[in-house]
Amino acid sequence: MKITYLGHAALSIDLNDVNLLVDPFITGNEKAAGIIDIDALNPDYILVTHAHQDHILDVEAIAKRTGATIVSNYEIATYYGNQGLQAHPMNHGGNWNFDFGRLKYTQAIHTSSFPDGSYGGQPGGFVLQTDTKRIYIAGDTALTMDMKLIPAEGQLDMAVLPIGDNFTMGIDDAVIAAKFLECDKILGYHYDTFGYIEIDHDRAKDAFEKAGKTLHLLDIGASLSL
Ligand code: NI
Ligand code: MN
């Protein structure tokens, strides 16, 4: 599994022959300008955690061009399905076996309106289980006790956690989340994109290291492999 950071909360996940795109917000992210080209992304699936603009901005354009299947909560999947796009609806606690592996839609404490104010269902995250790896993509969320349920189903190889504070968990709550998740390898996201969520990278890495955990902060366009 190769995970490429596309900036903000956007990820590209390569699983052998299948590509998953998560929460594409690229054309609106000035930090990704000149680094990530949405026309170079060719996902088979687009995973959407919730309906906020900084997670869905490029979903429609990419799905229209590629025919990718949008996987999200019922309300978001229905919204895109009504536009004639391929969509697979899920809801909290539900699993589905896709051709690339199994996804579970997990709880998040956040909100989920579309940019026009219409209802985007309840926000979530995903657990992705492949033949060999298991990762958790938290989505935008506060620290929540529900995170303790995730390792009860199996050991995670990595957790992707928001660390930018203000709209989501900050660094210190994300360290507690990593403990709840019983996971030592964390990829941070949802930070530095705009002023409200700028972080001190050294302080963030130190906070995780003191807890015996490793925080990975990737440059936009950079990848890590599991
Ligand atoms: Ni959000
Ligand atoms: Mn967000």
mmCIF file of N, CA, C and O in Angstrom, residues 32-102:
data_model
loop_
_atom_site.group_PDB
_atom_site.id
_atom_site.type_symbol
_atom_site.label_atom_id
_atom_site.label_comp_id
_atom_site.label_asym_id
_atom_site.label_seq_id
_atom_site.Cartn_x
_atom_site.Cartn_y
_atom_site.Cartn_z
ATOM 1 N N ALA A 32 -1.139 23.376 -2.602
ATOM 2 C CA ALA A 32 -0.967 22.248 -3.539
ATOM 3 C C ALA A 32 -0.771 22.728 -4.975
ATOM 4 O O ALA A 32 -0.457 21.927 -5.862
ATOM 5 N N ALA A 33 -0.929 24.031 -5.199
ATOM 6 C CA ALA A 33 -0.841 24.582 -6.559
ATOM 7 C C ALA A 33 0.547 24.335 -7.136
ATOM 8 O O ALA A 33 1.561 24.557 -6.484
ATOM 9 N N GLY A 34 0.575 23.833 -8.371
ATOM 10 C CA GLY A 34 1.850 23.571 -9.032
ATOM 11 C C GLY A 34 2.494 22.260 -8.609
ATOM 12 O O GLY A 34 3.528 21.868 -9.155
ATOM 13 N N ILE A 35 1.886 21.573 -7.631
ATOM 14 C CA ILE A 35 2.438 20.279 -7.173
ATOM 15 C C ILE A 35 1.503 19.145 -7.579
ATOM 16 O O ILE A 35 1.928 18.135 -8.123
ATOM 17 N N ILE A 36 0.206 19.337 -7.300
ATOM 18 C CA ILE A 36 -0.787 18.301 -7.608
ATOM 19 C C ILE A 36 -1.689 18.805 -8.735
ATOM 20 O O ILE A 36 -2.234 19.899 -8.655
ATOM 21 N N ASP A 37 -1.841 17.976 -9.763
ATOM 22 C CA ASP A 37 -2.706 18.296 -10.905
ATOM 23 C C ASP A 37 -3.887 17.321 -10.867
ATOM 24 O O ASP A 37 -3.684 16.111 -10.972
ATOM 25 N N ILE A 38 -5.099 17.850 -10.697
ATOM 26 C CA ILE A 38 -6.232 16.920 -10.558
ATOM 27 C C ILE A 38 -6.443 16.088 -11.823
ATOM 28 O O ILE A 38 -6.974 14.989 -11.751
ATOM 29 N N ASP A 39 -5.992 16.587 -12.964
ATOM 30 C CA ASP A 39 -6.163 15.802 -14.193
ATOM 31 C C ASP A 39 -5.188 14.631 -14.283
ATOM 32 O O ASP A 39 -5.323 13.766 -15.151
ATOM 33 N N ALA A 40 -4.223 14.608 -13.382
ATOM 34 C CA ALA A 40 -3.281 13.481 -13.347
ATOM 35 C C ALA A 40 -3.745 12.403 -12.360
ATOM 36 O O ALA A 40 -3.105 11.357 -12.239
ATOM 37 N N LEU A 41 -4.847 12.673 -11.655
ATOM 38 C CA LEU A 41 -5.370 11.689 -10.696
ATOM 39 C C LEU A 41 -6.381 10.807 -11.421
ATOM 40 O O LEU A 41 -7.273 11.314 -12.104
ATOM 41 N N ASN A 42 -6.230 9.506 -11.267
ATOM 42 C CA ASN A 42 -7.128 8.568 -11.952
ATOM 43 C C ASN A 42 -7.664 7.514 -10.981
ATOM 44 O O ASN A 42 -7.363 6.328 -11.109
ATOM 45 N N PRO A 43 -8.473 7.965 -10.014
ATOM 46 C CA PRO A 43 -8.958 7.026 -8.999
ATOM 47 C C PRO A 43 -10.030 6.079 -9.550
ATOM 48 O O PRO A 43 -10.781 6.426 -10.466
ATOM 49 N N ASP A 44 -10.091 4.906 -8.942
ATOM 50 C CA ASP A 44 -11.212 3.985 -9.178
ATOM 51 C C ASP A 44 -12.342 4.282 -8.193
ATOM 52 O O ASP A 44 -13.498 4.024 -8.486
ATOM 53 N N TYR A 45 -11.957 4.782 -7.020
ATOM 54 C CA TYR A 45 -12.927 5.122 -5.968
ATOM 55 C C TYR A 45 -12.530 6.467 -5.356
ATOM 56 O O TYR A 45 -11.341 6.768 -5.230
ATOM 57 N N ILE A 46 -13.535 7.234 -4.941
ATOM 58 C CA ILE A 46 -13.284 8.473 -4.193
ATOM 59 C C ILE A 46 -13.996 8.336 -2.852
ATOM 60 O O ILE A 46 -15.233 8.237 -2.796
ATOM 61 N N LEU A 47 -13.231 8.297 -1.789
ATOM 62 C CA LEU A 47 -13.789 8.181 -0.438
ATOM 63 C C LEU A 47 -14.001 9.585 0.119
ATOM 64 O O LEU A 47 -13.068 10.407 0.108
ATOM 65 N N VAL A 48 -15.206 9.857 0.587
ATOM 66 C CA VAL A 48 -15.539 11.191 1.094
ATOM 67 C C VAL A 48 -15.992 11.059 2.541
ATOM 68 O O VAL A 48 -16.981 10.384 2.834
ATOM 69 N N THR A 49 -15.271 11.714 3.453
ATOM 70 C CA THR A 49 -15.587 11.567 4.886
ATOM 71 C C THR A 49 -16.791 12.405 5.298
ATOM 72 O O THR A 49 -17.552 12.014 6.169
ATOM 73 N N HIS A 50 -16.935 13.602 4.699
ATOM 74 C CA HIS A 50 -18.067 14.479 5.015
ATOM 75 C C HIS A 50 -18.161 15.552 3.944
ATOM 76 O O HIS A 50 -17.322 15.617 3.048
ATOM 77 N N ALA A 51 -19.192 16.404 4.025
ATOM 78 C CA ALA A 51 -19.568 17.247 2.894
ATOM 79 C C ALA A 51 -18.932 18.642 2.886
ATOM 80 O O ALA A 51 -19.212 19.443 1.992
ATOM 81 N N HIS A 52 -18.081 18.941 3.841
ATOM 82 C CA HIS A 52 -17.485 20.282 3.857
ATOM 83 C C HIS A 52 -16.634 20.525 2.607
ATOM 84 O O HIS A 52 -16.008 19.609 2.063
ATOM 85 N N GLN A 53 -16.614 21.791 2.212
ATOM 86 C CA GLN A 53 -15.948 22.164 0.959
ATOM 87 C C GLN A 53 -14.484 21.738 0.910
ATOM 88 O O GLN A 53 -13.985 21.353 -0.144
ATOM 89 N N ASP A 54 -13.812 21.787 2.054
ATOM 90 C CA ASP A 54 -12.390 21.429 2.058
ATOM 91 C C ASP A 54 -12.175 19.913 1.988
ATOM 92 O O ASP A 54 -11.044 19.438 2.182
ATOM 93 N N HIS A 55 -13.257 19.168 1.683
ATOM 94 C CA HIS A 55 -13.160 17.708 1.493
ATOM 95 C C HIS A 55 -13.787 17.257 0.182
ATOM 96 O O HIS A 55 -13.461 16.186 -0.311
ATOM 97 N N ILE A 56 -14.668 18.088 -0.383
ATOM 98 C CA ILE A 56 -15.398 17.641 -1.588
ATOM 99 C C ILE A 56 -15.136 18.492 -2.824
ATOM 100 O O ILE A 56 -15.660 18.184 -3.885
ATOM 101 N N LEU A 57 -14.361 19.552 -2.687
ATOM 102 C CA LEU A 57 -14.284 20.546 -3.771
ATOM 103 C C LEU A 57 -14.091 19.934 -5.159
ATOM 104 O O LEU A 57 -14.749 20.328 -6.114
ATOM 105 N N ASP A 58 -13.179 18.956 -5.272
ATOM 106 C CA ASP A 58 -12.849 18.413 -6.598
ATOM 107 C C ASP A 58 -13.483 17.055 -6.882
ATOM 108 O O ASP A 58 -13.153 16.420 -7.893
ATOM 109 N N VAL A 59 -14.387 16.619 -6.015
ATOM 110 C CA VAL A 59 -15.010 15.300 -6.197
ATOM 111 C C VAL A 59 -15.731 15.211 -7.535
ATOM 112 O O VAL A 59 -15.534 14.271 -8.309
ATOM 113 N N GLU A 60 -16.588 16.201 -7.804
ATOM 114 C CA GLU A 60 -17.440 16.130 -8.988
ATOM 115 C C GLU A 60 -16.612 16.101 -10.282
ATOM 116 O O GLU A 60 -16.846 15.258 -11.157
ATOM 117 N N ALA A 61 -15.647 16.994 -10.370
ATOM 118 C CA ALA A 61 -14.843 17.070 -11.604
ATOM 119 C C ALA A 61 -14.073 15.775 -11.832
ATOM 120 O O ALA A 61 -14.015 15.264 -12.968
ATOM 121 N N ILE A 62 -13.499 15.233 -10.779
ATOM 122 C CA ILE A 62 -12.681 14.019 -10.937
ATOM 123 C C ILE A 62 -13.574 12.811 -11.222
ATOM 124 O O ILE A 62 -13.265 11.975 -12.076
ATOM 125 N N ALA A 63 -14.710 12.738 -10.531
ATOM 126 C CA ALA A 63 -15.621 11.603 -10.754
ATOM 127 C C ALA A 63 -16.201 11.645 -12.170
ATOM 128 O O ALA A 63 -16.347 10.606 -12.816
ATOM 129 N N LYS A 64 -16.520 12.836 -12.655
ATOM 130 C CA LYS A 64 -17.071 12.956 -14.015
ATOM 131 C C LYS A 64 -16.059 12.494 -15.054
ATOM 132 O O LYS A 64 -16.398 11.820 -16.015
ATOM 133 N N ARG A 65 -14.808 12.868 -14.863
ATOM 134 C CA ARG A 65 -13.773 12.538 -15.848
ATOM 135 C C ARG A 65 -13.393 11.062 -15.814
ATOM 136 O O ARG A 65 -13.137 10.457 -16.854
ATOM 137 N N THR A 66 -13.349 10.492 -14.594
ATOM 138 C CA THR A 66 -12.792 9.135 -14.450
ATOM 139 C C THR A 66 -13.857 8.055 -14.326
ATOM 140 O O THR A 66 -13.549 6.875 -14.493
ATOM 141 N N GLY A 67 -15.091 8.446 -13.964
ATOM 142 C CA GLY A 67 -16.111 7.436 -13.685
ATOM 143 C C GLY A 67 -15.908 6.739 -12.353
ATOM 144 O O GLY A 67 -16.523 5.696 -12.084
ATOM 145 N N ALA A 68 -15.064 7.302 -11.496
ATOM 146 C CA ALA A 68 -14.797 6.702 -10.184
ATOM 147 C C ALA A 68 -16.083 6.601 -9.360
ATOM 148 O O ALA A 68 -16.983 7.433 -9.489
ATOM 149 N N THR A 69 -16.146 5.581 -8.516
ATOM 150 C CA THR A 69 -17.277 5.397 -7.607
ATOM 151 C C THR A 69 -17.026 6.170 -6.317
ATOM 152 O O THR A 69 -15.983 6.003 -5.682
ATOM 153 N N ILE A 70 -17.982 7.016 -5.959
ATOM 154 C CA ILE A 70 -17.877 7.816 -4.738
ATOM 155 C C ILE A 70 -18.435 6.997 -3.573
ATOM 156 O O ILE A 70 -19.569 6.509 -3.634
ATOM 157 N N VAL A 71 -17.621 6.836 -2.534
ATOM 158 C CA VAL A 71 -18.041 6.081 -1.352
ATOM 159 C C VAL A 71 -18.154 7.056 -0.192
ATOM 160 O O VAL A 71 -17.184 7.735 0.153
ATOM 161 N N SER A 72 -19.347 7.154 0.379
ATOM 162 C CA SER A 72 -19.536 8.098 1.482
ATOM 163 C C SER A 72 -20.781 7.705 2.264
ATOM 164 O O SER A 72 -21.334 6.617 2.059
ATOM 165 N N ASN A 73 -21.209 8.595 3.148
ATOM 166 C CA ASN A 73 -22.449 8.318 3.869
ATOM 167 C C ASN A 73 -23.639 8.386 2.903
ATOM 168 O O ASN A 73 -23.515 8.812 1.753
ATOM 169 N N TYR A 74 -24.792 7.974 3.358
ATOM 170 C CA TYR A 74 -25.971 7.854 2.505
ATOM 171 C C TYR A 74 -26.315 9.187 1.827
ATOM 172 O O TYR A 74 -26.592 9.246 0.628
ATOM 173 N N GLU A 75 -26.288 10.263 2.599
ATOM 174 C CA GLU A 75 -26.724 11.560 2.073
ATOM 175 C C GLU A 75 -25.766 12.084 0.999
ATOM 176 O O GLU A 75 -26.196 12.626 -0.025
ATOM 177 N N ILE A 76 -24.482 11.950 1.233
ATOM 178 C CA ILE A 76 -23.493 12.430 0.262
ATOM 179 C C ILE A 76 -23.520 11.550 -0.990
ATOM 180 O O ILE A 76 -23.490 12.047 -2.124
ATOM 181 N N ALA A 77 -23.609 10.239 -0.800
ATOM 182 C CA ALA A 77 -23.678 9.320 -1.946
ATOM 183 C C ALA A 77 -24.930 9.608 -2.779
ATOM 184 O O ALA A 77 -24.883 9.598 -4.022
ATOM 185 N N THR A 78 -26.046 9.898 -2.111
ATOM 186 C CA THR A 78 -27.285 10.197 -2.829
ATOM 187 C C THR A 78 -27.158 11.505 -3.605
ATOM 188 O O THR A 78 -27.603 11.613 -4.755
ATOM 189 N N TYR A 79 -26.536 12.500 -2.997
ATOM 190 C CA TYR A 79 -26.311 13.804 -3.642
ATOM 191 C C TYR A 79 -25.569 13.619 -4.967
ATOM 192 O O TYR A 79 -25.962 14.160 -6.002
ATOM 193 N N TYR A 80 -24.500 12.833 -4.947
ATOM 194 C CA TYR A 80 -23.725 12.625 -6.184
ATOM 195 C C TYR A 80 -24.439 11.664 -7.134
ATOM 196 O O TYR A 80 -24.361 11.829 -8.350
ATOM 197 N N GLY A 81 -25.131 10.676 -6.564
ATOM 198 C CA GLY A 81 -25.902 9.754 -7.403
ATOM 199 C C GLY A 81 -26.956 10.501 -8.205
ATOM 200 O O GLY A 81 -27.191 10.196 -9.380
ATOM 201 N N ASN A 82 -27.569 11.508 -7.582
ATOM 202 C CA ASN A 82 -28.588 12.304 -8.270
ATOM 203 C C ASN A 82 -27.998 13.136 -9.406
ATOM 204 O O ASN A 82 -28.733 13.626 -10.262
ATOM 205 N N GLN A 83 -26.689 13.313 -9.401
ATOM 206 C CA GLN A 83 -26.023 14.017 -10.513
ATOM 207 C C GLN A 83 -25.571 13.049 -11.588
ATOM 208 O O GLN A 83 -24.831 13.429 -12.502
ATOM 209 N N GLY A 84 -25.942 11.787 -11.436
ATOM 210 C CA GLY A 84 -25.577 10.796 -12.446
ATOM 211 C C GLY A 84 -24.215 10.172 -12.247
ATOM 212 O O GLY A 84 -23.711 9.462 -13.122
ATOM 213 N N LEU A 85 -23.605 10.441 -11.087
ATOM 214 C CA LEU A 85 -22.291 9.859 -10.800
ATOM 215 C C LEU A 85 -22.461 8.529 -10.075
ATOM 216 O O LEU A 85 -23.481 8.289 -9.422
ATOM 217 N N GLN A 86 -21.452 7.674 -10.209
ATOM 218 C CA GLN A 86 -21.465 6.384 -9.501
ATOM 219 C C GLN A 86 -21.235 6.639 -8.022
ATOM 220 O O GLN A 86 -20.298 7.358 -7.665
ATOM 221 N N ALA A 87 -22.069 6.043 -7.176
ATOM 222 C CA ALA A 87 -21.888 6.268 -5.739
ATOM 223 C C ALA A 87 -22.303 5.038 -4.957
ATOM 224 O O ALA A 87 -23.247 4.338 -5.332
ATOM 225 N N HIS A 88 -21.573 4.792 -3.890
ATOM 226 C CA HIS A 88 -21.892 3.680 -2.984
ATOM 227 C C HIS A 88 -22.193 4.252 -1.606
ATOM 228 O O HIS A 88 -21.301 4.788 -0.946
ATOM 229 N N PRO A 89 -23.448 4.151 -1.143
ATOM 230 C CA PRO A 89 -23.798 4.705 0.171
ATOM 231 C C PRO A 89 -23.434 3.769 1.307
ATOM 232 O O PRO A 89 -23.604 2.558 1.197
ATOM 233 N N MET A 90 -22.946 4.369 2.412
ATOM 234 C CA MET A 90 -22.678 3.598 3.637
ATOM 235 C C MET A 90 -23.254 4.386 4.806
ATOM 236 O O MET A 90 -23.781 5.476 4.629
ATOM 237 N N ASN A 91 -23.157 3.829 5.982
ATOM 238 C CA ASN A 91 -23.426 4.626 7.171
ATOM 239 C C ASN A 91 -22.655 4.043 8.342
ATOM 240 O O ASN A 91 -22.029 2.989 8.215
ATOM 241 N N HIS A 92 -22.670 4.740 9.446
ATOM 242 C CA HIS A 92 -21.788 4.407 10.570
ATOM 243 C C HIS A 92 -21.907 2.949 11.002
ATOM 244 O O HIS A 92 -23.015 2.445 11.203
ATOM 245 N N GLY A 93 -20.745 2.336 11.153
ATOM 246 C CA GLY A 93 -20.709 0.959 11.646
ATOM 247 C C GLY A 93 -20.840 -0.075 10.558
ATOM 248 O O GLY A 93 -20.641 -1.263 10.803
ATOM 249 N N GLY A 94 -21.162 0.390 9.333
ATOM 250 C CA GLY A 94 -21.351 -0.548 8.235
ATOM 251 C C GLY A 94 -20.048 -0.859 7.521
ATOM 252 O O GLY A 94 -19.192 0.003 7.358
ATOM 253 N N ASN A 95 -19.928 -2.130 7.109
ATOM 254 C CA ASN A 95 -18.783 -2.593 6.312
ATOM 255 C C ASN A 95 -19.267 -2.962 4.917
ATOM 256 O O ASN A 95 -20.425 -3.357 4.744
ATOM 257 N N TRP A 96 -18.372 -2.891 3.945
ATOM 258 C CA TRP A 96 -18.664 -3.430 2.616
ATOM 259 C C TRP A 96 -17.374 -3.985 2.030
ATOM 260 O O TRP A 96 -16.317 -3.365 2.163
ATOM 261 N N ASN A 97 -17.490 -5.149 1.399
ATOM 262 C CA ASN A 97 -16.339 -5.762 0.725
ATOM 263 C C ASN A 97 -16.283 -5.272 -0.718
ATOM 264 O O ASN A 97 -17.119 -5.648 -1.533
ATOM 265 N N PHE A 98 -15.330 -4.411 -0.998
ATOM 266 C CA PHE A 98 -15.090 -3.920 -2.356
ATOM 267 C C PHE A 98 -14.052 -4.825 -3.031
ATOM 268 O O PHE A 98 -13.489 -5.710 -2.374
ATOM 269 N N ASP A 99 -13.768 -4.567 -4.317
ATOM 270 C CA ASP A 99 -12.783 -5.422 -4.998
ATOM 271 C C ASP A 99 -11.368 -5.205 -4.459
ATOM 272 O O ASP A 99 -10.510 -6.057 -4.616
ATOM 273 N N PHE A 100 -11.143 -4.079 -3.784
ATOM 274 C CA PHE A 100 -9.804 -3.779 -3.259
ATOM 275 C C PHE A 100 -9.635 -4.163 -1.790
ATOM 276 O O PHE A 100 -8.529 -4.116 -1.251
ATOM 277 N N GLY A 101 -10.739 -4.469 -1.110
ATOM 278 C CA GLY A 101 -10.670 -4.745 0.322
ATOM 279 C C GLY A 101 -11.958 -4.301 0.986
ATOM 280 O O GLY A 101 -12.964 -4.008 0.320
ATOM 281 N N ARG A 102 -11.907 -4.215 2.307
ATOM 282 C CA ARG A 102 -13.118 -3.945 3.078
ATOM 283 C C ARG A 102 -13.040 -2.534 3.662
ATOM 284 O O ARG A 102 -12.006 -2.133 4.184
#
